[in-house]
mmCIF file of C-alpha atoms in Angstrom:
data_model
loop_
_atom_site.group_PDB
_atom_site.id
_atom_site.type_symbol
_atom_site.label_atom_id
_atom_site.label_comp_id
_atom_site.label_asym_id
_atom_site.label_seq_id
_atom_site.Cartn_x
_atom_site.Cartn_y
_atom_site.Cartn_z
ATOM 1 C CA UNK A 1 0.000 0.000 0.000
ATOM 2 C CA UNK A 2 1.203 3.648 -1.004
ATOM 3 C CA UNK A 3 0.044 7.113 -0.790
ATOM 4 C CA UNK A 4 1.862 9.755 -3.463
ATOM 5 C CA UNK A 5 1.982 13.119 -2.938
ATOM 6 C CA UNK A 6 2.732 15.199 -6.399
ATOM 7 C CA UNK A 7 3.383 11.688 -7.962
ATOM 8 C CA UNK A 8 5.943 10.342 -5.193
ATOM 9 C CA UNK A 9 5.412 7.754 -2.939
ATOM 10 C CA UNK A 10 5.298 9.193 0.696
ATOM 11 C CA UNK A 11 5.001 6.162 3.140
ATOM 12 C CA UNK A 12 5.368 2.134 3.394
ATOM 13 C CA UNK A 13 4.927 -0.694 5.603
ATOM 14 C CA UNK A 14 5.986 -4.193 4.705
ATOM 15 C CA UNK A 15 4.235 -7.189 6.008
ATOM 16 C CA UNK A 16 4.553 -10.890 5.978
ATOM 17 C CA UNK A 17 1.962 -13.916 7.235
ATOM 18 C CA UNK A 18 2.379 -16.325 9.977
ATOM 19 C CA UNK A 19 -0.408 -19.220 10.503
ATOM 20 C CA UNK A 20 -3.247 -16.683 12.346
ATOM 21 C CA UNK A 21 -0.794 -13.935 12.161
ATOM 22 C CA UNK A 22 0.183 -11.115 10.521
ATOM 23 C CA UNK A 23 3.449 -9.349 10.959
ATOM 24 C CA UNK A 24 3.954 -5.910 9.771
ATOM 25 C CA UNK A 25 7.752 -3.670 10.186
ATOM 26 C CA UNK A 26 8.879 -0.595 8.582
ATOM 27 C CA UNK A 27 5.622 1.510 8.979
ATOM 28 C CA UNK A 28 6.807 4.510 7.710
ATOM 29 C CA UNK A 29 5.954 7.946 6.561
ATOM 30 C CA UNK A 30 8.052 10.698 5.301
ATOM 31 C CA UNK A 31 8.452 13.668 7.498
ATOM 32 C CA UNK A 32 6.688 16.404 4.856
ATOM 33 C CA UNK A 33 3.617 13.444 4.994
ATOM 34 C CA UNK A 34 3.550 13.319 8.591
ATOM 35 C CA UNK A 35 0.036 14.114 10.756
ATOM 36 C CA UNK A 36 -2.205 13.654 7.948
ATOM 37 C CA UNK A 37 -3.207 10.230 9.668
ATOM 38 C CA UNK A 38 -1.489 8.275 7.091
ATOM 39 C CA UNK A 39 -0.078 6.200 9.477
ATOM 40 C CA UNK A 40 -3.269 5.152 11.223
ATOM 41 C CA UNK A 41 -4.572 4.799 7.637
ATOM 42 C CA UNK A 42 -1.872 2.546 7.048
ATOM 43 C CA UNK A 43 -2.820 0.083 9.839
ATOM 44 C CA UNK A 44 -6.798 0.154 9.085
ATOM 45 C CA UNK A 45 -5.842 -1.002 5.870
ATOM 46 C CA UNK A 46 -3.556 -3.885 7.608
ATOM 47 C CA UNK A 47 -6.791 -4.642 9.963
ATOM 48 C CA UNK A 48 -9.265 -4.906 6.586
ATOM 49 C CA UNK A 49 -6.766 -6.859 4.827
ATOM 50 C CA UNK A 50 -5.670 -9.696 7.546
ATOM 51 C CA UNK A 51 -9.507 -9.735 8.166
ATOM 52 C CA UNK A 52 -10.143 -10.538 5.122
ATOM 53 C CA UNK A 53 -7.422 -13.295 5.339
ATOM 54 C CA UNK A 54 -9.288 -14.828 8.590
ATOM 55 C CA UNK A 55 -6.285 -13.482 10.205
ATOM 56 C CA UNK A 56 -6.763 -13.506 13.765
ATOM 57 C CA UNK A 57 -3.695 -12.014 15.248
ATOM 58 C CA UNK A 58 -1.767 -8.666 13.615
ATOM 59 C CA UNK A 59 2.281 -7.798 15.319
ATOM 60 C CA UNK A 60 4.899 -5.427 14.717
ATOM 61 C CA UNK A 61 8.354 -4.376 16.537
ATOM 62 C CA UNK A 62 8.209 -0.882 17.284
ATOM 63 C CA UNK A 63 11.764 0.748 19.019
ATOM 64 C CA UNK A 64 10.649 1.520 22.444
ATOM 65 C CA UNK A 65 13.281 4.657 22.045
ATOM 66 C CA UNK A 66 10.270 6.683 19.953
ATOM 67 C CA UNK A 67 7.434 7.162 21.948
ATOM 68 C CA UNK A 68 5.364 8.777 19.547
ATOM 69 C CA UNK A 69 5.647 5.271 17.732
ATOM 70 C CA UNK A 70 4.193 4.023 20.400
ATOM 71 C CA UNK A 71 1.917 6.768 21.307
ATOM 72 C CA UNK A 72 0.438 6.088 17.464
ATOM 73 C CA UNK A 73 0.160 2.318 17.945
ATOM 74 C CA UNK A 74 -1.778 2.511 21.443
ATOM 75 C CA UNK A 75 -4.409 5.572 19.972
ATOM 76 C CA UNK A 76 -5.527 3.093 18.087
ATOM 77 C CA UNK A 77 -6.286 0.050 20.333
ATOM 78 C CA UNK A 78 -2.528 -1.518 19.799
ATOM 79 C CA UNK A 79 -0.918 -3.056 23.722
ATOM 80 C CA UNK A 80 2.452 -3.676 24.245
ATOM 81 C CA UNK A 81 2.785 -7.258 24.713
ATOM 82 C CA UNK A 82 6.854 -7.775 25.439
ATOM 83 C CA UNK A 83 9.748 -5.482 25.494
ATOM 84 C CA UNK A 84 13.113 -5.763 24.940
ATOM 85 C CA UNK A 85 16.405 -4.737 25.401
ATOM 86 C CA UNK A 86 19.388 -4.235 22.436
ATOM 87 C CA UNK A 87 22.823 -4.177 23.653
ATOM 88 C CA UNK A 88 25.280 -2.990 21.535
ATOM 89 C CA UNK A 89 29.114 -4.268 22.391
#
């Protein structure tokens, strides 16, 4: 799924299927696209889709280091279900 703006795509997700899952990474949107509510666009487009796929279950990875990420994901019904930690050595 894309949006263009003057002829250029502006955002992306990528997604992939499990057995009663769906697994979406890289939401994004470029900054001049941002707080349209493409994002939450984005994911009710997801939700229609894995519906209707008789996908039960919908994930993603989102770095805990950007709230607003997170902030986006739980406005629209989204929990945090594990965290975790990246160590760099």
């Amino acid at each position: 799924m894309l949006y263009f703006l003057i002829n250029v795509p502006h955002d992306t997700v990528r997604f992939k299927f499990g057995e009663k899952s769906l697994y979406f990474f890289r939401l994004s949107v470029c900054p001049e696209a941002r707080r349209r509510g493409i994002a939450k666009s984005i994911l009710s487009w997801l939700e229609n889709y894995a519906k209707e796929h008789r996908i039960t279950e919908i994930w993603y990875r989102v770095q805990m280091s950007i709230p607003q990420n997170i902030q986006l994901y739980q406005s629209v019904g989204y929990t945090v279900y594990k965290e975790k930690n990246r160590y760099t050595f």
